[in-house]
Each structure stands twice: as C-alpha cells, then as structure tokens.
Tab-separated table of C-alpha atoms and ligand atoms in Angstrom:
chain	number	residue	atom	x	y	z
A	708	MET	CA	-23.251	4.933	-7.928
A	709	ASP	CA	-20.453	7.009	-9.335
A	710	THR	CA	-20.451	8.882	-6.240
A	711	THR	CA	-17.431	10.941	-7.346
A	712	GLY	CA	-19.179	12.200	-10.377
A	713	ALA	CA	-15.964	11.707	-12.192
A	714	GLY	CA	-15.672	12.112	-16.096
A	715	SER	CA	-17.306	10.809	-18.808
A	716	THR	CA	-19.897	8.046	-19.384
A	717	GLU	CA	-18.386	5.991	-22.096
A	718	ALA	CA	-19.727	2.429	-21.896
A	719	ASN	CA	-16.344	0.728	-22.484
A	720	GLY	CA	-15.292	0.930	-18.772
A	721	SER	CA	-12.755	4.182	-19.508
A	722	THR	CA	-14.459	6.224	-17.047
A	723	ASP	CA	-12.344	7.355	-13.538
A	724	THR	CA	-15.266	5.410	-11.573
A	725	ASP	CA	-16.819	2.431	-12.776
A	726	ARG	CA	-20.673	1.916	-12.797
A	727	THR	CA	-20.710	-1.501	-11.462
A	728	GLY	CA	-20.733	-0.404	-7.660
A	729	GLU	CA	-24.412	-0.708	-7.347
A	730	GLY	CA	-24.758	-3.982	-9.059
A	731	ARG	CA	-21.960	-5.463	-6.776
A	732	ALA	CA	-23.909	-4.265	-3.810
A	733	ALA	CA	-27.132	-5.581	-5.038
A	734	ARG	CA	-25.514	-9.250	-5.377
A	735	ARG	CA	-23.659	-9.243	-2.022
A	736	ASP	CA	-27.091	-8.431	-0.424
A	737	ALA	CA	-28.580	-11.222	-2.271
A	738	ALA	CA	-25.561	-13.436	-1.280
A	739	VAL	CA	-25.742	-12.494	2.285
A	740	ARG	CA	-29.353	-13.116	2.481
A	741	ALA	CA	-28.777	-16.920	0.615
A	742	ALA	CA	-25.655	-17.841	2.724
A	743	VAL	CA	-27.969	-17.415	5.815
A	744	GLU	CA	-30.883	-19.246	4.577
A	745	GLN	CA	-29.002	-22.008	2.781
A	746	GLY	CA	-26.989	-22.665	6.092
A	747	LEU	CA	-23.608	-21.624	5.110
A	748	LEU	CA	-23.303	-19.770	8.303
A	749	GLY	CA	-24.586	-22.286	11.098
A	750	PRO	CA	-24.061	-23.151	14.473
A	751	GLY	CA	-20.595	-24.678	13.814
A	752	ALA	CA	-19.813	-22.169	11.117
A	753	PRO	CA	-20.050	-18.412	12.697
A	754	VAL	CA	-18.194	-16.885	9.882
A	755	VAL	CA	-17.429	-17.419	6.412
A	756	GLY	CA	-15.676	-15.856	3.281
A	757	LEU	CA	-18.051	-14.957	0.349
A	758	LEU	CA	-16.342	-14.188	-3.535
A	759	ASP	CA	-18.475	-12.654	-5.807
A	760	VAL	CA	-17.562	-14.725	-9.067
A	761	THR	CA	-19.404	-12.248	-11.434
A	762	GLY	CA	-17.362	-9.280	-10.045
A	763	ILE	CA	-14.158	-11.353	-10.377
A	764	ARG	CA	-14.966	-11.868	-13.932
A	765	GLU	CA	-15.758	-8.160	-14.482
A	766	SER	CA	-12.516	-7.065	-12.786
A	767	ALA	CA	-10.506	-9.295	-15.042
A	768	ALA	CA	-12.471	-8.177	-18.385
A	769	GLY	CA	-12.006	-4.630	-17.431
A	770	LEU	CA	-8.348	-5.137	-16.750
A	771	ARG	CA	-7.709	-6.481	-20.124
A	772	ALA	CA	-9.744	-4.106	-21.957
A	773	ALA	CA	-8.208	-1.019	-20.374
A	774	PHE	CA	-4.663	-2.091	-21.660
A	775	ALA	CA	-5.991	-3.388	-24.979
A	776	GLU	CA	-7.324	0.363	-25.604
A	777	VAL	CA	-4.180	1.941	-24.930
A	778	LEU	CA	-1.666	-0.585	-26.407
A	779	ALA	CA	-0.710	-0.741	-30.379
A	780	PRO	CA	-2.682	-3.729	-31.730
A	781	GLY	CA	-0.866	-7.171	-31.464
A	782	THR	CA	1.213	-5.884	-28.417
A	783	PRO	CA	2.066	-9.103	-26.363
A	784	VAL	CA	0.396	-8.780	-22.853
A	785	LEU	CA	0.300	-11.071	-20.037
A	786	HIS	CA	-1.633	-9.815	-16.976
A	787	ALA	CA	-0.466	-12.040	-14.130
A	788	PHE	CA	-2.345	-12.121	-10.973
A	789	ALA	CA	-0.332	-11.435	-7.881
A	790	VAL	CA	-1.207	-14.778	-5.974
A	791	LYS	CA	-0.301	-13.480	-2.605
A	792	ALA	CA	-3.404	-11.183	-2.705
A	793	THR	CA	-5.838	-14.383	-2.754
A	794	PRO	CA	-3.992	-17.604	-2.850
A	795	LEU	CA	-6.867	-19.844	-3.612
A	796	VAL	CA	-6.749	-22.602	-6.226
A	797	PRO	CA	-10.158	-22.059	-7.589
A	798	VAL	CA	-9.690	-18.244	-7.724
A	799	LEU	CA	-6.334	-18.826	-9.598
A	800	ARG	CA	-8.509	-21.009	-12.007
A	801	LEU	CA	-11.234	-18.715	-12.573
A	802	LEU	CA	-8.716	-15.803	-13.381
A	803	HIS	CA	-6.654	-18.121	-15.857
A	804	GLU	CA	-10.011	-18.829	-17.634
A	805	ALA	CA	-10.654	-15.177	-17.815
A	806	GLY	CA	-7.237	-14.725	-19.512
A	807	ILE	CA	-5.352	-13.563	-16.303
A	808	GLY	CA	-1.781	-15.529	-15.343
A	809	ALA	CA	0.011	-15.671	-12.107
A	810	GLU	CA	2.586	-13.981	-10.516
A	811	VAL	CA	4.182	-16.194	-7.647
A	812	ALA	CA	6.803	-15.442	-4.974
A	813	SER	CA	7.459	-18.540	-3.191
A	814	PRO	CA	7.543	-22.431	-3.780
A	815	GLY	CA	3.828	-22.668	-2.223
A	816	GLU	CA	2.476	-19.842	-4.850
A	817	LEU	CA	4.093	-21.583	-7.723
A	818	ALA	CA	2.299	-24.959	-6.677
A	819	LEU	CA	-0.877	-23.226	-6.131
A	820	ALA	CA	-0.622	-21.798	-9.686
A	821	ARG	CA	0.222	-25.046	-11.139
A	822	ALA	CA	-2.272	-26.854	-9.209
A	823	ALA	CA	-4.902	-24.437	-10.793
A	824	GLY	CA	-3.852	-25.169	-14.221
A	825	VAL	CA	-1.993	-22.177	-15.129
A	826	PRO	CA	0.701	-22.916	-17.529
A	827	PRO	CA	4.426	-22.145	-16.742
A	828	GLU	CA	4.572	-19.443	-19.846
A	829	ARG	CA	1.886	-17.603	-18.015
A	830	ILE	CA	3.480	-17.507	-14.651
A	831	VAL	CA	6.102	-14.838	-13.469
A	832	LEU	CA	8.290	-15.719	-10.522
A	833	ASP	CA	9.460	-12.545	-8.177
A	834	SER	CA	10.437	-13.438	-4.808
A	835	PRO	CA	13.239	-11.358	-3.060
A	836	ALA	CA	14.723	-14.585	-1.529
A	837	LYS	CA	14.840	-17.137	-4.323
A	838	THR	CA	16.841	-20.447	-3.298
A	839	PRO	CA	18.851	-22.273	-5.834
A	840	GLU	CA	16.432	-25.044	-5.737
A	841	GLU	CA	13.357	-22.365	-6.713
A	842	LEU	CA	15.364	-21.002	-9.614
A	843	ARG	CA	16.326	-24.327	-11.026
A	844	GLU	CA	12.751	-25.524	-10.810
A	845	ALA	CA	11.479	-22.367	-12.418
A	846	LEU	CA	14.173	-22.185	-15.260
A	847	ALA	CA	13.479	-25.820	-15.958
A	848	LEU	CA	9.601	-25.213	-16.295
A	849	GLY	CA	10.014	-22.053	-18.254
A	850	VAL	CA	8.638	-19.879	-15.596
A	851	ALA	CA	9.685	-16.231	-16.346
A	852	VAL	CA	12.069	-15.258	-13.658
A	853	ASN	CA	13.022	-11.339	-12.427
A	854	ALA	CA	16.377	-11.626	-10.626
A	855	ASP	CA	16.157	-9.264	-7.500
A	856	ASN	CA	19.835	-8.649	-7.123
A	857	PRO	CA	23.423	-9.474	-8.316
A	858	GLN	CA	24.002	-12.215	-6.245
A	859	GLU	CA	20.612	-13.895	-7.636
A	860	LEU	CA	21.709	-13.051	-11.172
A	861	ALA	CA	25.171	-14.930	-10.503
A	862	ARG	CA	23.044	-18.010	-9.409
A	863	ILE	CA	20.952	-17.737	-12.845
A	864	ASP	CA	24.401	-17.443	-14.788
A	865	ALA	CA	25.388	-20.810	-13.180
A	866	LEU	CA	21.774	-22.430	-14.001
A	867	THR	CA	21.769	-21.367	-17.394
A	868	GLY	CA	25.500	-22.066	-18.266
A	869	THR	CA	24.747	-25.813	-17.468
A	870	ALA	CA	21.052	-26.138	-18.894
A	871	PRO	CA	19.713	-23.764	-21.403
A	872	SER	CA	15.910	-22.450	-20.283
A	873	ARG	CA	13.134	-21.292	-22.096
A	874	SER	CA	12.425	-18.989	-19.185
A	875	PRO	CA	12.000	-15.101	-19.994
A	876	LEU	CA	14.411	-13.553	-17.714
A	877	GLY	CA	14.899	-9.971	-16.451
A	878	ILE	CA	15.914	-7.735	-13.609
A	879	ARG	CA	14.173	-6.062	-10.958
A	880	VAL	CA	14.764	-2.489	-10.376
A	881	ASN	CA	13.973	-0.140	-7.577
A	882	PRO	CA	13.566	3.263	-9.119
A	883	GLN	CA	13.681	4.822	-5.575
A	884	ILE	CA	11.310	7.382	-6.206
A	885	GLY	CA	9.804	7.525	-2.837
A	886	GLY	CA	7.011	5.831	-0.932
A	887	GLY	CA	3.099	6.223	-0.635
A	888	SER	CA	1.081	6.625	2.560
A	889	ILE	CA	1.604	3.179	3.645
A	890	GLU	CA	5.107	2.725	4.569
A	891	ALA	CA	4.863	-1.388	4.757
A	892	THR	CA	3.352	-1.365	1.168
A	893	SER	CA	6.159	1.233	-0.417
A	894	THR	CA	8.550	-0.763	-2.405
A	895	ALA	CA	10.268	2.148	-4.006
A	896	THR	CA	11.712	4.006	-1.261
A	897	GLU	CA	15.547	4.622	-1.144
A	898	THR	CA	15.952	1.773	1.211
A	899	SER	CA	13.585	-0.790	0.298
A	900	LYS	CA	14.603	-4.406	0.313
A	901	PHE	CA	13.438	-5.110	-3.432
A	902	GLY	CA	15.401	-5.064	-6.625
A	903	VAL	CA	18.390	-3.251	-7.491
A	904	ALA	CA	18.461	0.296	-6.100
A	905	LEU	CA	18.919	2.115	-9.263
A	906	ARG	CA	20.267	5.137	-7.987
A	907	ASP	CA	22.882	4.274	-5.718
A	908	GLU	CA	26.064	4.894	-6.714
A	909	GLY	CA	27.358	2.728	-9.835
A	910	ALA	CA	23.877	0.544	-9.916
A	911	ARG	CA	22.673	2.137	-13.205
A	912	GLU	CA	25.781	1.390	-14.826
A	913	TRP	CA	26.025	-1.947	-13.217
A	914	VAL	CA	22.670	-2.800	-14.415
A	915	VAL	CA	23.248	-1.673	-17.897
A	916	ARG	CA	26.592	-3.856	-18.183
A	917	ALA	CA	24.797	-6.703	-16.843
A	918	TYR	CA	22.369	-6.649	-19.861
A	919	LEU	CA	25.184	-6.007	-22.281
A	920	ASP	CA	27.007	-9.153	-20.749
A	921	ARG	CA	23.946	-11.569	-21.080
A	922	PRO	CA	21.976	-11.172	-24.397
A	923	TRP	CA	19.478	-13.453	-22.795
A	924	LEU	CA	18.357	-10.749	-20.190
A	925	THR	CA	15.006	-9.777	-22.343
A	926	ARG	CA	12.973	-8.304	-19.470
A	927	LEU	CA	12.889	-5.279	-17.152
A	928	HIS	CA	10.765	-5.142	-13.820
A	929	ALA	CA	9.788	-2.632	-11.653
A	930	HIS	CA	6.941	-2.829	-8.922
A	931	THR	CA	6.598	0.589	-7.164
A	932	GLY	CA	4.183	-0.307	-4.473
A	933	SER	CA	0.856	-1.474	-3.411
A	934	GLN	CA	-2.054	0.235	-1.615
A	935	GLY	CA	-1.233	3.983	-0.677
A	936	ILE	CA	0.834	4.959	-3.668
A	937	PRO	CA	-0.715	7.810	-5.769
A	938	LEU	CA	-0.951	6.675	-9.429
A	939	SER	CA	1.292	9.728	-10.391
A	940	LEU	CA	4.182	7.977	-8.387
A	941	MET	CA	3.261	4.605	-9.850
A	942	ALA	CA	3.561	5.976	-13.626
A	943	ARG	CA	6.753	7.691	-12.608
A	944	GLY	CA	8.120	4.407	-11.586
A	945	VAL	CA	7.011	2.759	-15.003
A	946	ALA	CA	8.507	5.860	-16.773
A	947	GLU	CA	11.931	5.214	-15.064
A	948	ALA	CA	11.944	1.340	-15.909
A	949	TYR	CA	11.186	2.623	-19.335
A	950	GLY	CA	13.825	5.218	-19.756
A	951	LEU	CA	16.180	2.321	-18.454
A	952	ALA	CA	15.104	-0.166	-21.072
A	953	GLU	CA	15.677	2.505	-23.856
A	954	GLU	CA	19.356	3.069	-22.358
A	955	ILE	CA	19.866	-0.560	-22.385
A	956	ASN	CA	18.711	-0.961	-26.039
A	957	ALA	CA	20.339	2.158	-27.268
A	958	ARG	CA	23.726	0.840	-25.881
A	959	ALA	CA	23.069	-2.876	-26.863
A	960	GLY	CA	22.243	-1.564	-30.492
A	961	ARG	CA	19.373	-3.535	-30.608
A	962	ARG	CA	15.989	-4.269	-28.854
A	963	GLN	CA	17.423	-6.613	-26.404
A	964	VAL	CA	14.894	-5.519	-23.726
A	965	ASP	CA	11.606	-6.591	-25.332
A	966	THR	CA	9.230	-6.775	-22.481
A	967	LEU	CA	8.452	-4.255	-19.582
A	968	ASP	CA	6.858	-5.601	-16.399
A	969	ILE	CA	5.301	-2.796	-14.668
A	970	GLY	CA	4.220	-4.715	-11.341
A	971	GLY	CA	0.752	-4.072	-9.772
A	972	GLY	CA	-0.400	-1.803	-7.225
A	973	LEU	CA	-3.323	-0.047	-8.124
A	974	PRO	CA	-5.022	1.070	-5.055
A	975	VAL	CA	-8.457	0.122	-3.965
A	976	ASN	CA	-11.094	2.338	-2.814
A	977	PHE	CA	-11.942	1.007	0.785
A	978	GLY	CA	-14.785	3.928	1.158
A	979	SER	CA	-17.494	3.046	-0.963
A	980	ASP	CA	-18.558	0.213	-3.451
A	981	ALA	CA	-17.096	2.568	-6.279
A	982	VAL	CA	-14.031	1.215	-8.065
A	983	THR	CA	-12.002	4.095	-8.174
A	984	PRO	CA	-9.147	4.637	-9.842
A	985	THR	CA	-10.237	2.160	-12.600
A	986	TYR	CA	-7.531	0.035	-14.650
A	987	ALA	CA	-8.864	2.286	-17.511
A	988	ARG	CA	-7.562	5.702	-15.839
A	989	TYR	CA	-4.311	4.075	-15.008
A	990	ALA	CA	-3.826	2.670	-18.598
A	991	ARG	CA	-4.510	6.262	-19.900
A	992	LEU	CA	-2.239	7.839	-17.581
A	993	LEU	CA	0.539	5.510	-18.563
A	994	SER	CA	-0.054	6.193	-22.243
A	995	GLU	CA	0.481	9.911	-21.530
A	996	VAL	CA	3.185	9.731	-19.119
A	997	VAL	CA	5.044	6.673	-20.909
A	998	PRO	CA	3.705	6.919	-24.409
A	999	GLY	CA	6.748	4.722	-25.602
A	1000	LEU	CA	5.505	1.845	-23.575
A	1001	CYS	CA	2.325	1.742	-25.718
A	1002	GLU	CA	3.659	1.859	-29.375
A	1003	GLY	CA	4.132	-1.677	-29.813
A	1004	ARG	CA	7.953	-2.034	-29.345
A	1005	TYR	CA	7.542	-3.620	-25.863
A	1006	GLY	CA	5.386	-6.283	-24.561
A	1007	LEU	CA	3.848	-5.693	-21.348
A	1008	VAL	CA	3.485	-7.705	-18.224
A	1009	THR	CA	1.290	-6.357	-15.339
A	1010	GLU	CA	0.968	-7.988	-11.770
A	1011	PHE	CA	-2.094	-6.567	-10.385
A	1012	GLY	CA	-3.201	-8.325	-7.029
A	1013	ARG	CA	-5.632	-6.342	-4.493
A	1014	SER	CA	-7.369	-4.382	-7.355
A	1015	LEU	CA	-8.587	-7.427	-9.075
A	1016	LEU	CA	-10.172	-9.110	-6.066
A	1017	ALA	CA	-10.593	-6.964	-3.175
A	1018	LYS	CA	-14.159	-5.557	-4.022
A	1019	HIS	CA	-15.348	-9.250	-4.559
A	1020	GLY	CA	-14.729	-10.591	-0.983
A	1021	THR	CA	-17.101	-10.300	2.044
A	1022	VAL	CA	-16.296	-11.651	5.431
A	1023	LEU	CA	-19.690	-12.461	6.925
A	1024	ALA	CA	-19.849	-13.487	10.737
A	1025	ARG	CA	-22.444	-13.872	13.126
A	1026	VAL	CA	-22.932	-11.647	16.193
A	1027	GLU	CA	-22.714	-13.732	19.388
A	1028	TYR	CA	-23.287	-11.354	21.979
A	1029	ALA	CA	-24.046	-7.617	21.992
A	1030	LYS	CA	-23.119	-5.790	24.908
A	1031	SER	CA	-22.411	-2.427	26.386
A	1032	ALA	CA	-19.294	-1.192	28.121
A	1033	GLY	CA	-18.603	2.200	29.701
A	1034	GLY	CA	-21.493	3.670	27.411
A	1035	ARG	CA	-20.023	2.162	24.180
A	1036	ARG	CA	-22.138	-0.665	22.413
A	1037	VAL	CA	-20.114	-3.640	21.383
A	1038	ALA	CA	-21.136	-6.148	19.048
A	1039	VAL	CA	-18.608	-9.356	19.598
A	1040	THR	CA	-18.783	-11.045	16.362
A	1041	HIS	CA	-16.652	-14.146	15.105
A	1042	ALA	CA	-14.456	-11.998	12.468
A	1043	GLY	CA	-11.494	-10.384	13.914
A	1044	VAL	CA	-7.879	-10.779	13.839
A	1045	GLN	CA	-7.817	-13.856	12.300
A	1046	VAL	CA	-9.514	-12.846	9.204
A	1047	ALA	CA	-8.329	-9.228	9.215
A	1048	ALA	CA	-4.902	-8.967	10.798
A	1049	ARG	CA	-3.827	-5.656	8.990
A	1050	THR	CA	-7.144	-3.777	10.134
A	1051	VAL	CA	-6.847	-5.018	13.593
A	1052	TYR	CA	-3.174	-4.239	14.090
A	1053	VAL	CA	-2.745	-1.094	11.771
A	1054	PRO	CA	-6.537	0.108	11.823
A	1055	GLY	CA	-5.612	3.786	10.442
A	1056	ALA	CA	-4.132	2.424	7.336
A	1057	TRP	CA	-6.431	-0.363	6.686
A	1058	PRO	CA	-10.186	0.739	7.725
A	1059	LEU	CA	-12.931	-1.621	6.492
A	1060	ARG	CA	-16.498	-0.718	5.610
A	1061	ILE	CA	-18.865	-2.790	7.985
A	1062	ALA	CA	-22.277	-3.642	6.695
A	1063	ALA	CA	-25.269	-4.663	9.261
A	1064	TYR	CA	-27.284	-7.416	8.227
A	1065	ASP	CA	-30.147	-8.954	10.794
A	1066	ALA	CA	-30.462	-12.505	11.838
A	1067	LYS	CA	-32.255	-13.429	8.229
A	1068	GLY	CA	-29.251	-11.945	6.421
A	1069	ARG	CA	-31.333	-8.673	5.416
A	1070	PRO	CA	-29.931	-5.351	5.691
A	1071	LYS	CA	-30.351	-3.826	8.918
A	1072	THR	CA	-32.295	-0.509	8.858
A	1073	GLY	CA	-32.999	1.926	11.748
A	1074	PRO	CA	-31.235	4.780	13.508
A	1075	GLU	CA	-27.340	4.450	13.433
A	1076	VAL	CA	-25.838	4.026	16.941
A	1077	VAL	CA	-21.829	4.638	17.447
A	1078	GLN	CA	-20.305	1.073	18.268
A	1079	ASP	CA	-17.587	-1.103	18.080
A	1080	VAL	CA	-17.271	-4.153	16.140
A	1081	ALA	CA	-15.490	-6.793	18.012
A	1082	GLY	CA	-13.674	-10.222	17.181
A	1083	PRO	CA	-13.640	-13.431	19.058
A	1084	ALA	CA	-9.576	-13.016	20.009
A	1085	CYS	CA	-8.469	-12.816	23.427
A	1086	PHE	CA	-7.092	-9.320	23.419
A	1087	SER	CA	-8.609	-6.026	23.729
A	1088	GLY	CA	-7.395	-4.662	20.402
A	1089	ASP	CA	-9.357	-7.278	18.253
A	1090	LEU	CA	-11.702	-4.662	16.732
A	1091	LEU	CA	-12.764	-4.928	13.066
A	1092	ALA	CA	-14.459	-1.042	13.762
A	1093	GLN	CA	-14.177	1.177	16.712
A	1094	GLY	CA	-16.661	3.728	17.296
A	1095	ARG	CA	-18.556	3.154	13.836
A	1096	ALA	CA	-21.825	4.481	13.242
A	1097	LEU	CA	-24.355	1.445	12.041
A	1098	PRO	CA	-27.693	0.260	12.642
A	1099	LEU	CA	-27.529	-1.298	16.151
A	1100	LEU	CA	-25.866	-4.748	15.750
A	1101	GLU	CA	-27.870	-7.124	17.854
A	1102	GLN	CA	-27.468	-10.633	19.082
A	1103	GLY	CA	-28.073	-13.024	16.067
A	1104	ASP	CA	-27.414	-10.287	13.493
A	1105	HIS	CA	-24.777	-10.572	11.075
A	1106	ALA	CA	-21.863	-8.206	10.282
A	1107	ALA	CA	-20.096	-8.188	7.307
A	1108	ALA	CA	-16.305	-6.947	6.499
A	1109	LEU	CA	-16.569	-5.475	2.929
A	1110	ASP	CA	-13.686	-5.450	0.246
A	1111	THR	CA	-12.086	-8.084	1.906
A	1112	GLY	CA	-11.122	-10.343	-1.358
A	1113	ALA	CA	-7.647	-9.696	-1.250
A	1114	TYR	CA	-5.138	-9.868	1.543
A	1115	TYR	CA	-8.014	-10.580	4.184
A	1116	PHE	CA	-9.884	-13.976	4.452
A	1117	ALA	CA	-7.464	-15.831	2.767
A	1118	HIS	CA	-4.438	-14.694	4.895
A	1119	HIS	CA	-5.713	-16.248	8.025
A	1120	TYR	CA	-3.866	-15.522	11.314
A	1121	THR	CA	-3.997	-18.259	13.969
A	1122	TYR	CA	-4.124	-16.640	16.981
A	1123	ASN	CA	-6.073	-18.268	19.502
A	1124	SER	CA	-6.228	-21.361	17.264
A	1125	LEU	CA	-9.345	-19.767	15.522
A	1126	ALA	CA	-10.505	-21.936	12.551
A	1127	ARG	CA	-9.838	-21.003	8.978
A	1128	PRO	CA	-13.377	-19.895	7.640
A	1129	GLY	CA	-14.618	-21.726	4.799
A	1130	ILE	CA	-14.875	-19.638	1.839
A	1131	TYR	CA	-17.695	-19.925	-0.784
A	1132	GLY	CA	-17.871	-18.615	-4.432
A	1133	PHE	CA	-21.415	-17.156	-5.410
A	1134	ALA	CA	-23.111	-16.336	-8.661
A	1135	PRO	CA	-26.699	-16.157	-9.950
A	1136	ASP	CA	-28.406	-19.693	-10.169
A	1137	GLY	CA	-30.215	-18.907	-13.306
A	1138	SER	CA	-33.603	-18.865	-11.558
A	1139	GLY	CA	-33.514	-15.607	-9.426
A	1140	GLY	CA	-31.638	-17.297	-6.671
A	1141	VAL	CA	-27.964	-17.632	-5.712
A	1142	ALA	CA	-25.695	-20.629	-6.034
A	1143	PHE	CA	-22.588	-21.211	-3.903
A	1144	ALA	CA	-19.543	-23.258	-4.536
A	1145	THR	CA	-17.007	-24.329	-1.774
A	1146	VAL	CA	-13.707	-22.569	-2.630
A	1147	ARG	CA	-11.905	-23.698	0.809
A	1148	GLU	CA	-13.603	-25.909	3.387
A	1149	PRO	CA	-13.720	-24.643	7.063
A	1150	GLN	CA	-10.979	-25.772	8.987
A	1151	THR	CA	-11.852	-28.399	11.712
A	1152	PRO	CA	-10.608	-28.740	15.288
A	1153	GLU	CA	-9.076	-32.133	14.286
A	1154	GLU	CA	-7.114	-30.332	11.507
A	1155	ILE	CA	-5.816	-27.563	14.106
A	1156	VAL	CA	-4.709	-30.356	16.503
A	1157	ALA	CA	-2.793	-31.837	13.386
A	1158	GLU	CA	-1.274	-28.805	12.589
A	1159	SER	CA	-0.067	-27.819	15.921
A	1160	GLY	CA	1.803	-31.080	16.659
A	1161	GLY	CA	-0.800	-33.428	17.430
A	1162	ALA	CA	1.241	-36.207	16.159
A	1163	HIS	CA	4.097	-35.333	18.401
A	1164	VAL	CA	2.092	-35.313	21.734
A	1165	THR	CA	5.011	-37.051	23.597
A	1166	ALA	CA	7.905	-35.158	21.852
A	1167	LEU	CA	9.192	-33.088	24.523
A	1168	THR	CA	8.268	-35.064	27.578
A	1169	THR	CA	10.463	-38.005	26.489
A	1170	LEU	CA	13.296	-35.926	24.754
A	1171	GLY	CA	16.776	-36.825	26.059
A	1172	ILE	CA	15.380	-39.453	28.475
A	1173	SER	CA	16.522	-42.538	26.516
A	1174	GLY	CA	20.179	-40.847	26.219
A	1175	ARG	CA	20.349	-40.353	30.146
A	1176	ARG	CA	19.689	-44.206	30.546
B	52	PLP	C1	2.527	-7.630	-3.999
B	52	PLP	C2	3.150	-7.521	-5.478
B	52	PLP	C3	2.121	-7.276	-6.326
B	52	PLP	C4	0.728	-7.023	-6.328
B	52	PLP	O1	0.442	-5.888	-5.664
B	52	PLP	P1	-1.031	-5.270	-5.520
B	52	PLP	O2	-0.866	-4.080	-4.685
B	52	PLP	O3	-1.827	-6.476	-4.920
B	52	PLP	O4	-1.531	-5.109	-6.755
B	52	PLP	C5	2.745	-7.134	-7.857
B	52	PLP	N1	4.371	-7.441	-8.102
B	52	PLP	C6	4.819	-7.730	-6.948
B	52	PLP	C7	6.493	-7.765	-7.205
B	52	PLP	C8	4.698	-7.497	-5.522
B	52	PLP	O5	5.312	-7.736	-4.526
C-alpha cells in the first residue's frame, strides 16, 4: 500500500496515492474465491468479468470530494462518466446513484444512459460525428451538446432556429498542445480529429465570433486526451480553454461562457494496486495552474472514464491447458483478444497485471516461473502477457487480468466468435461472504448465431435466382 510513499496522510483522500489498494486487493481475492466456489465459473463459463461495487462507489465519492475541496462553495458541478469506458447499464445506474452523470458519444451510449435512468440534464453528448437526427434528439431531450466543428454548429443553428432547446450548448476546441505517450489516445495533437483546432490560422477568432453571434453558446469544452497524457499537459489544456473563455467573456462584456467542460483523461496506474495519480492531486494541480477555474465564476463539467472504473474490474479465466514450447511455459486460458483487444494488439502501450489463482480460487504461491499467459483465439499473438514471472499456472488454475474495469471486458471483440463473458458485480454479503449480482448475461451460442445472420441462412444462395427465371 502507498508504494510510491507519496506525500501527506490526510484522511480526506488528498494524498497523491490513495490508501485503498490493499482493501481492493483483499476484496478481489475474496471475490475470486467466491466466484469459483459459487460456480460463476464453470464448465460452460470458462471466463467471467467481475466488478467491485465497493471500489466503484469509493472512486465516485473520491472524485466528488476532490473537486468539492478546491472549488468555491456552491459551484455547479457535473461529473459525467464517459460511457464508452464501461458501457453497462447497471454500472451507469450505480454511478448515477453515486452522483455521477453520463458523457455519451453515440446513439447507443445515449440509449444506455437513458435506460439507466440518468436524467437528460445530467447527460453530455460529445461525439465527433453527430448526425442531424442525433442532434435533434439531444436538443429535444435537453441533453448538453458540445459542437465539434463549424458544420455541426450550422446544424445546431438550423435546429435551434426552428425549435428552442433547454440544452446547454458549447463548442469543443483542440488546444493543440501536443500528445502523450500513446498516440491513439492523444486528442490535443496538432492534427487531432476532435474539436476546432484553436491554433490554426483564423480559428481562434472564428470561435470567439461564433460565441458573440450566438448568445446561447454558454459552454466551452476541451478534452486533452486519455491514458498516457501527463497531468501537467492535461492542466495546460484546461488552462487554454479557460483563457479562451475569459477572452470570449471579455469581448462579450458579460459572463456568456458560464461553464467549462474539462473532459476526462486522468491516467490509471496499471502497475500496482495503488491509485495514482488521485483525483485529489489533479484537482489540486488545476487549482494551482488555473486558479480562476475554481473561484466560482464558472460551473464545471468533468468526463472521467478509465479512472473511475479501471481498478474495479477483473477478468477471471480458467487455465484450460498448461504446456511448454521451445522451453517456454505457456498457460492457455480463456481470456485473450476477445476481452483485452488493446493489450493483445499493442502490448507495449497497454500491459496488464496478471494474478495467479489455483483451482479453488486461492492466490497461488510458490516460486515464480517466466511464462506466457495465452488466450483462446486462433492467432499466435493472442497473449495477455508474454514472458511474465508468476507462480506457475497449471491446468485447472485461474488467471486474472487486473485493472480491466474500463475499456476491457465490456468492449467485446468477436474474433473466433468467442462468446461475450458474463459480468458480475460483487460486494460483501453482510455475513462475511461475497454476494454477486448479474450485470450482463454470458452470450449463448444461439445468440452468436442470431447475431451472425442466422435468420438469413439462404440469403446468398437464392440471391438473384428469381430474377434470372
Ligand atoms: C474518451 C473520452 C473521455 C474519457 O476519457 P478517459 O481517459 O476514459 O477518462 C472524456 N471525454 C471525451 C470527449 C472522450 O472522448
């Protein structure tokens, strides 16, 4: 616990590294044991996803407390969970009840948030490719919309001209301040596809004019990136947006921009159970770098995804076979590319910790052996971990991929028609044990057939034949 030895030990969570890691690891061990004992993992279910409900609640409370600490009392705040990180209705409901709204980027994500009962005034729509239909629906509901570009703003002009909307509206800007260590999750590069590129010639003046011409534009949005962006760069992105809002308001002669949407992107530590950096550290950094953001003159919207859920998910898979090839031990498990596509395809950027459990779900001990932890898919790169030192995984044991609560098991990839695993939330049962609740049913072979054109068996063999007759 607190392995980085960072900073103070204030009880309010404002340390750089929180002290919840040990508790989380103990809860995970208990849940793995219970999942095996209670038969969640069985002959027909060789892989499951587990979600730590206690941990999710802790992160939601930590996020709210961190910003409450630095913002002037009474500042309106909406923490909107980036639904793409864990698009599961019961998770969105849990977060909603913990005071967290939803950031959505597609008709599907909006439908998930609404199915979870998140009210429109707690939803923000941010996609870079919104259709007129999506915009019309969002404006009719009163969902906040951040326009990505001038063409989208023109569509909003047309829609608000015909039907007034309660939706808070803003523009997304790209401060073009550079990327982080992972190109694919860096959104503030010079040529990023997102938002209005603020440093391009004439762009800043265009944005200011767009606001002056439209008194109903009251928000400004910037999301500088996700995993791999240093905190200092994230804070600079927020500072750029803040500076632009100040400029707009000065030119408007009033507080036209009343809310800054600072996006998400807090990186997650995939190297240990410690949560670092914490929301508290980021909020404190923002209050130092952008003090005007915290003075109560602006409302705040945040859009964290990975940092709210990643540490609370575990993929648990049975070791079907344990073999040896060329002197390398290989554990062939049921967790691979279908639940961890990023790690399998880009292992250098997305390494995952693997924990070894025995056949009864108890943590494995014993000497560490360098081994590969492979998935079930039919290509040789389907490895969760390569050359990893772990207690030797043997047939019937279990391998757990840790920190997979965001962008992993909820992001199924249908290679080899591998079934979507069941997902179960866990929490203490009140008498020393672990209780589970189904979050998502495991996919059945019948469902795979249905989703793969099963209703259209002869569609191709009969195509065009009647026309030739
Ligand atoms: C993906 C995304 C987020 C969430 O990013 P995380 O790294 O998961 O916190 C927030 N806002 C926007 C616009 C995004 O695209």
